[in-house]
Amino acid sequence: MAELILAIEDEEPVREAIVAALEADGFRVITAADGAEGLERLRGERPDLVVLDLMLPKIDGMDVCAQIREHSEVPIVMLTGLDEEDDRVKGLMRGADDYITKPFRARELSARVRAVLRRSTHWSSDDRELLELGDLQVRPAARSASMAGRELNLTPKEFDLLEYFIRNAGNVVERGRLLDRVWGEDEYIDPRTLDVHIRWLREKIEDDPSDPKWLLTVRGKGYKLVKP
Ligand code: CA
């Protein structure tokens, strides 16, 4: 599957330019309009690389970068309006893997992203990772999941859904976000497909799929995975 890039940028035209540039080069792209949303999407969706604007409202880009580095080695490419000759840039870029100066050309951005991805190793390569919620265990590298020690034998889409849910355990996951994350942002699917996969997943993880205790429906919003 194509690498997933998270672009954190508050200015919509720039955000759209980033998405267009990276998608044209075959990447999947998700976006956030401020640092808080960016940190949330990073935690929930584990992109392969983050394109991070330096000048953001609320939490600025450097603080976002520092917060990411507290728990993640995900590669970060900073976007800056500052000139690279500027001495401040080096200090500001601590923690980032590379930076690119605005305005940038589409090909320059995707080339830089590709180069950083090529030379980085990061969390998605962690094959020992184990996600746990009560009796539910998910091993992303092996793409396997078990309930109270019993292997669940999930299909690829069921696994993608469950991995996403357990990474966002306790939080409401919106339907639109599930469709984006599991089926891709530009691939049109019938929203009822999601209902069908949720039903199948419940048949595997719930004692009584008609009365779910793990995967709850949040009316009008989406779903929430909880420990019963
Ligand atoms: Ca900005």
mmCIF file of C-alpha atoms and ligand atoms in Angstrom:
data_model
loop_
_atom_site.group_PDB
_atom_site.id
_atom_site.type_symbol
_atom_site.label_atom_id
_atom_site.label_comp_id
_atom_site.label_asym_id
_atom_site.label_seq_id
_atom_site.Cartn_x
_atom_site.Cartn_y
_atom_site.Cartn_z
ATOM 1 C CA MET A 1 0.000 0.000 0.000
ATOM 2 C CA ALA A 2 1.174 3.523 -0.717
ATOM 3 C CA GLU A 3 2.776 5.397 2.144
ATOM 4 C CA LEU A 4 0.451 7.526 4.221
ATOM 5 C CA ILE A 5 1.460 11.165 4.699
ATOM 6 C CA LEU A 6 -0.060 13.465 7.310
ATOM 7 C CA ALA A 7 0.017 17.131 6.281
ATOM 8 C CA ILE A 8 -0.470 19.622 9.126
ATOM 9 C CA GLU A 9 -1.066 23.050 7.656
ATOM 10 C CA ASP A 10 -3.603 25.736 8.599
ATOM 11 C CA GLU A 11 -3.773 27.588 5.262
ATOM 12 C CA GLU A 12 -6.236 25.787 3.061
ATOM 13 C CA PRO A 13 -4.666 26.653 -0.336
ATOM 14 C CA VAL A 14 -1.274 25.424 0.854
ATOM 15 C CA ARG A 15 -2.867 22.307 2.337
ATOM 16 C CA GLU A 16 -4.554 21.588 -0.970
ATOM 17 C CA ALA A 17 -1.288 22.133 -2.830
ATOM 18 C CA ILE A 18 0.464 19.632 -0.546
ATOM 19 C CA VAL A 19 -2.275 17.057 -1.051
ATOM 20 C CA ALA A 20 -2.228 17.530 -4.819
ATOM 21 C CA ALA A 21 1.564 17.299 -5.014
ATOM 22 C CA LEU A 22 1.829 14.155 -2.919
ATOM 23 C CA GLU A 23 -1.182 12.362 -4.360
ATOM 24 C CA ALA A 24 0.129 13.019 -7.862
ATOM 25 C CA ASP A 25 3.221 11.140 -6.793
ATOM 26 C CA GLY A 26 1.245 8.166 -5.510
ATOM 27 C CA PHE A 27 1.131 8.886 -1.779
ATOM 28 C CA ARG A 28 -1.992 8.690 0.328
ATOM 29 C CA VAL A 29 -2.530 11.936 2.206
ATOM 30 C CA ILE A 30 -4.522 12.888 5.275
ATOM 31 C CA THR A 31 -4.635 16.422 6.628
ATOM 32 C CA ALA A 32 -5.030 18.448 9.793
ATOM 33 C CA ALA A 33 -5.655 22.182 10.044
ATOM 34 C CA ASP A 34 -3.912 22.742 13.376
ATOM 35 C CA GLY A 35 -1.437 21.114 15.725
ATOM 36 C CA ALA A 36 -3.963 19.559 18.099
ATOM 37 C CA GLU A 37 -5.820 17.877 15.272
ATOM 38 C CA GLY A 38 -2.494 16.841 13.783
ATOM 39 C CA LEU A 39 -1.362 15.146 16.998
ATOM 40 C CA GLU A 40 -4.685 13.369 17.254
ATOM 41 C CA ARG A 41 -4.522 12.082 13.687
ATOM 42 C CA LEU A 42 -0.917 11.038 14.168
ATOM 43 C CA ARG A 43 -1.836 8.963 17.191
ATOM 44 C CA GLY A 44 -4.857 7.423 15.554
ATOM 45 C CA GLU A 45 -3.620 6.797 12.049
ATOM 46 C CA ARG A 46 0.128 6.376 12.302
ATOM 47 C CA PRO A 47 1.231 7.976 9.051
ATOM 48 C CA ASP A 48 4.591 7.066 7.531
ATOM 49 C CA LEU A 49 5.700 10.697 7.445
ATOM 50 C CA VAL A 50 4.472 14.093 8.631
ATOM 51 C CA VAL A 51 4.653 17.311 6.606
ATOM 52 C CA LEU A 52 4.443 19.976 9.283
ATOM 53 C CA ASP A 53 3.982 23.697 8.815
ATOM 54 C CA LEU A 54 6.072 25.849 11.133
ATOM 55 C CA MET A 55 3.536 28.662 11.480
ATOM 56 C CA LEU A 56 0.391 27.174 12.968
ATOM 57 C CA PRO A 57 -2.288 28.681 15.199
ATOM 58 C CA LYS A 58 -2.655 27.525 18.832
ATOM 59 C CA ILE A 59 0.308 25.116 19.066
ATOM 60 C CA ASP A 60 3.060 26.205 16.683
ATOM 61 C CA GLY A 61 4.926 23.798 14.455
ATOM 62 C CA MET A 62 8.018 23.530 16.644
ATOM 63 C CA ASP A 63 5.946 22.589 19.672
ATOM 64 C CA VAL A 64 4.034 20.060 17.595
ATOM 65 C CA CYS A 65 7.371 18.657 16.443
ATOM 66 C CA ALA A 66 8.624 18.405 20.031
ATOM 67 C CA GLN A 67 5.418 16.693 21.158
ATOM 68 C CA ILE A 68 5.644 14.184 18.314
ATOM 69 C CA ARG A 69 9.260 13.427 19.249
ATOM 70 C CA GLU A 70 8.275 12.598 22.816
ATOM 71 C CA HIS A 71 6.806 9.336 21.635
ATOM 72 C CA SER A 72 7.550 8.834 17.958
ATOM 73 C CA GLU A 73 10.366 8.625 15.448
ATOM 74 C CA VAL A 74 8.048 9.253 12.511
ATOM 75 C CA PRO A 75 9.936 11.292 9.895
ATOM 76 C CA ILE A 76 8.999 14.976 9.837
ATOM 77 C CA VAL A 77 9.471 17.403 6.958
ATOM 78 C CA MET A 78 8.943 20.978 8.130
ATOM 79 C CA LEU A 79 7.501 23.671 5.929
ATOM 80 C CA THR A 80 8.942 27.055 6.655
ATOM 81 C CA GLY A 81 8.648 30.559 5.321
ATOM 82 C CA LEU A 82 12.114 31.259 6.627
ATOM 83 C CA ASP A 83 15.094 31.330 4.352
ATOM 84 C CA GLU A 84 17.410 28.369 4.720
ATOM 85 C CA GLU A 85 20.373 30.743 5.014
ATOM 86 C CA ASP A 86 18.787 32.074 8.174
ATOM 87 C CA ASP A 87 20.630 30.809 11.252
ATOM 88 C CA ARG A 88 17.366 30.472 13.115
ATOM 89 C CA VAL A 89 16.304 27.721 10.753
ATOM 90 C CA LYS A 90 18.863 25.248 12.038
ATOM 91 C CA GLY A 91 17.749 25.794 15.614
ATOM 92 C CA LEU A 92 14.094 25.651 14.695
ATOM 93 C CA MET A 93 14.474 22.460 12.771
ATOM 94 C CA ARG A 94 15.744 20.430 15.697
ATOM 95 C CA GLY A 95 13.783 17.193 15.727
ATOM 96 C CA ALA A 96 12.721 17.487 12.110
ATOM 97 C CA ASP A 97 14.325 15.280 9.465
ATOM 98 C CA ASP A 98 14.312 17.873 6.731
ATOM 99 C CA TYR A 99 12.637 21.103 5.788
ATOM 100 C CA ILE A 100 11.413 22.848 2.718
ATOM 101 C CA THR A 101 11.002 26.582 2.199
ATOM 102 C CA LYS A 102 7.743 28.122 1.027
ATOM 103 C CA PRO A 103 6.780 28.670 -1.682
ATOM 104 C CA PHE A 104 7.740 25.189 -2.824
ATOM 105 C CA ARG A 105 7.262 23.406 -6.111
ATOM 106 C CA ALA A 106 5.161 20.248 -6.107
ATOM 107 C CA ARG A 107 7.968 18.080 -7.431
ATOM 108 C CA GLU A 108 10.405 19.459 -4.918
ATOM 109 C CA LEU A 109 8.087 18.565 -2.054
ATOM 110 C CA SER A 110 7.395 15.011 -3.165
ATOM 111 C CA ALA A 111 11.071 14.411 -3.960
ATOM 112 C CA ARG A 112 12.012 15.581 -0.470
ATOM 113 C CA VAL A 113 9.333 13.404 1.138
ATOM 114 C CA ARG A 114 10.488 10.381 -0.839
ATOM 115 C CA ALA A 115 14.128 10.963 0.114
ATOM 116 C CA VAL A 116 13.328 11.240 3.812
ATOM 117 C CA LEU A 117 11.179 8.091 3.705
ATOM 118 C CA ARG A 118 13.967 6.209 1.984
ATOM 119 C CA ARG A 119 16.511 6.911 4.681
ATOM 120 C CA SER A 120 14.321 6.570 7.728
ATOM 121 C CA THR A 121 13.293 3.686 9.858
ATOM 122 C CA HIS A 122 10.418 4.328 12.146
ATOM 123 C CA TRP A 123 7.631 2.890 14.194
ATOM 124 C CA SER A 124 5.759 1.023 11.499
ATOM 125 C CA SER A 125 8.759 -1.303 11.320
ATOM 126 C CA ASP A 126 8.314 -2.290 14.956
ATOM 127 C CA ASP A 127 7.339 -5.932 14.627
ATOM 128 C CA ARG A 128 7.051 -6.465 18.378
ATOM 129 C CA GLU A 129 4.277 -3.963 18.838
ATOM 130 C CA LEU A 130 1.326 -5.350 20.763
ATOM 131 C CA LEU A 131 -1.903 -3.397 21.200
ATOM 132 C CA GLU A 132 -4.068 -4.533 24.086
ATOM 133 C CA LEU A 133 -7.497 -3.681 25.390
ATOM 134 C CA GLY A 134 -8.695 -6.110 28.040
ATOM 135 C CA ASP A 135 -8.806 -9.582 26.475
ATOM 136 C CA LEU A 136 -8.342 -8.168 22.999
ATOM 137 C CA GLN A 137 -4.833 -8.247 21.524
ATOM 138 C CA VAL A 138 -3.730 -6.915 18.145
ATOM 139 C CA ARG A 139 -0.283 -7.477 16.571
ATOM 140 C CA PRO A 140 0.040 -5.034 13.680
ATOM 141 C CA ALA A 141 3.179 -6.504 12.116
ATOM 142 C CA ALA A 142 1.712 -10.003 11.995
ATOM 143 C CA ARG A 143 -1.721 -8.593 11.163
ATOM 144 C CA SER A 144 -3.215 -10.930 13.712
ATOM 145 C CA ALA A 145 -5.670 -10.404 16.531
ATOM 146 C CA SER A 146 -6.938 -12.553 19.360
ATOM 147 C CA MET A 147 -9.684 -12.444 21.978
ATOM 148 C CA ALA A 148 -8.835 -14.118 25.298
ATOM 149 C CA GLY A 149 -6.119 -16.088 23.491
ATOM 150 C CA ARG A 150 -8.380 -17.237 20.661
ATOM 151 C CA GLU A 151 -7.220 -16.228 17.163
ATOM 152 C CA LEU A 152 -9.858 -14.097 15.428
ATOM 153 C CA ASN A 153 -9.054 -14.924 11.774
ATOM 154 C CA LEU A 154 -9.959 -11.500 10.420
ATOM 155 C CA THR A 155 -10.137 -10.553 6.765
ATOM 156 C CA PRO A 156 -7.749 -7.732 5.717
ATOM 157 C CA LYS A 157 -10.467 -5.064 5.953
ATOM 158 C CA GLU A 158 -11.723 -6.375 9.290
ATOM 159 C CA PHE A 159 -8.152 -6.265 10.560
ATOM 160 C CA ASP A 160 -7.651 -2.700 9.306
ATOM 161 C CA LEU A 161 -10.850 -1.641 11.056
ATOM 162 C CA LEU A 162 -9.954 -3.355 14.325
ATOM 163 C CA GLU A 163 -6.408 -1.975 14.331
ATOM 164 C CA TYR A 164 -7.785 1.486 13.748
ATOM 165 C CA PHE A 165 -10.362 1.078 16.497
ATOM 166 C CA ILE A 166 -7.884 -0.206 19.066
ATOM 167 C CA ARG A 167 -5.481 2.645 18.300
ATOM 168 C CA ASN A 168 -8.389 4.973 19.018
ATOM 169 C CA ALA A 169 -9.843 2.936 21.881
ATOM 170 C CA GLY A 170 -12.332 4.863 24.001
ATOM 171 C CA ASN A 171 -12.768 7.575 21.384
ATOM 172 C CA VAL A 172 -15.584 8.010 18.909
ATOM 173 C CA VAL A 173 -14.346 7.227 15.411
ATOM 174 C CA GLU A 174 -16.395 8.971 12.767
ATOM 175 C CA ARG A 175 -17.719 6.965 9.855
ATOM 176 C CA GLY A 176 -16.119 9.301 7.331
ATOM 177 C CA ARG A 177 -12.737 8.857 8.921
ATOM 178 C CA LEU A 178 -13.063 5.074 8.830
ATOM 179 C CA LEU A 179 -13.944 5.187 5.169
ATOM 180 C CA ASP A 180 -10.933 7.447 4.516
ATOM 181 C CA ARG A 181 -8.550 5.375 6.562
ATOM 182 C CA VAL A 182 -9.557 1.869 5.613
ATOM 183 C CA TRP A 183 -10.807 2.381 2.072
ATOM 184 C CA GLY A 184 -8.771 5.446 1.012
ATOM 185 C CA GLU A 185 -9.789 9.065 0.596
ATOM 186 C CA ASP A 186 -10.249 9.043 -3.128
ATOM 187 C CA GLU A 187 -11.833 5.642 -3.556
ATOM 188 C CA TYR A 188 -15.600 5.906 -3.659
ATOM 189 C CA ILE A 189 -17.344 3.167 -1.755
ATOM 190 C CA ASP A 190 -20.964 2.708 -0.797
ATOM 191 C CA PRO A 191 -21.182 3.750 2.879
ATOM 192 C CA ARG A 192 -23.256 0.628 3.503
ATOM 193 C CA THR A 193 -20.081 -1.366 2.850
ATOM 194 C CA LEU A 194 -18.848 -0.045 6.166
ATOM 195 C CA ASP A 195 -21.983 -1.277 7.949
ATOM 196 C CA VAL A 196 -21.450 -4.723 6.489
ATOM 197 C CA HIS A 197 -17.820 -4.888 7.625
ATOM 198 C CA ILE A 198 -18.738 -3.632 11.093
ATOM 199 C CA ARG A 199 -21.312 -6.424 11.326
ATOM 200 C CA TRP A 200 -18.742 -9.025 10.283
ATOM 201 C CA LEU A 201 -16.210 -7.676 12.752
ATOM 202 C CA ARG A 202 -18.793 -7.822 15.558
ATOM 203 C CA GLU A 203 -19.554 -11.434 14.686
ATOM 204 C CA LYS A 204 -15.898 -12.185 15.413
ATOM 205 C CA ILE A 205 -15.282 -10.132 18.538
ATOM 206 C CA GLU A 206 -18.661 -10.036 20.292
ATOM 207 C CA ASP A 207 -20.335 -12.798 22.314
ATOM 208 C CA ASP A 208 -23.659 -11.504 21.037
ATOM 209 C CA PRO A 209 -23.240 -9.402 17.860
ATOM 210 C CA SER A 210 -26.806 -8.081 18.181
ATOM 211 C CA ASP A 211 -25.938 -6.641 21.610
ATOM 212 C CA PRO A 212 -22.359 -5.400 21.207
ATOM 213 C CA LYS A 213 -20.280 -4.757 24.316
ATOM 214 C CA TRP A 214 -16.952 -3.988 22.617
ATOM 215 C CA LEU A 215 -17.731 -2.111 19.454
ATOM 216 C CA LEU A 216 -20.450 0.389 20.258
ATOM 217 C CA THR A 217 -22.480 2.458 17.821
ATOM 218 C CA VAL A 218 -22.517 6.164 18.625
ATOM 219 C CA ARG A 219 -25.682 7.367 16.953
ATOM 220 C CA GLY A 220 -25.217 9.960 14.260
ATOM 221 C CA LYS A 221 -21.416 9.886 14.680
ATOM 222 C CA GLY A 222 -19.708 6.566 14.288
ATOM 223 C CA TYR A 223 -18.309 3.851 16.513
ATOM 224 C CA LYS A 224 -16.335 3.435 19.684
ATOM 225 C CA LEU A 225 -14.236 0.480 20.797
ATOM 226 C CA VAL A 226 -14.332 0.036 24.587
ATOM 227 C CA LYS A 227 -13.331 -2.532 27.158
ATOM 228 C CA PRO A 228 -16.625 -4.058 28.331
HETATM 229 CA CA CA B 1 0.722 28.291 8.332
#
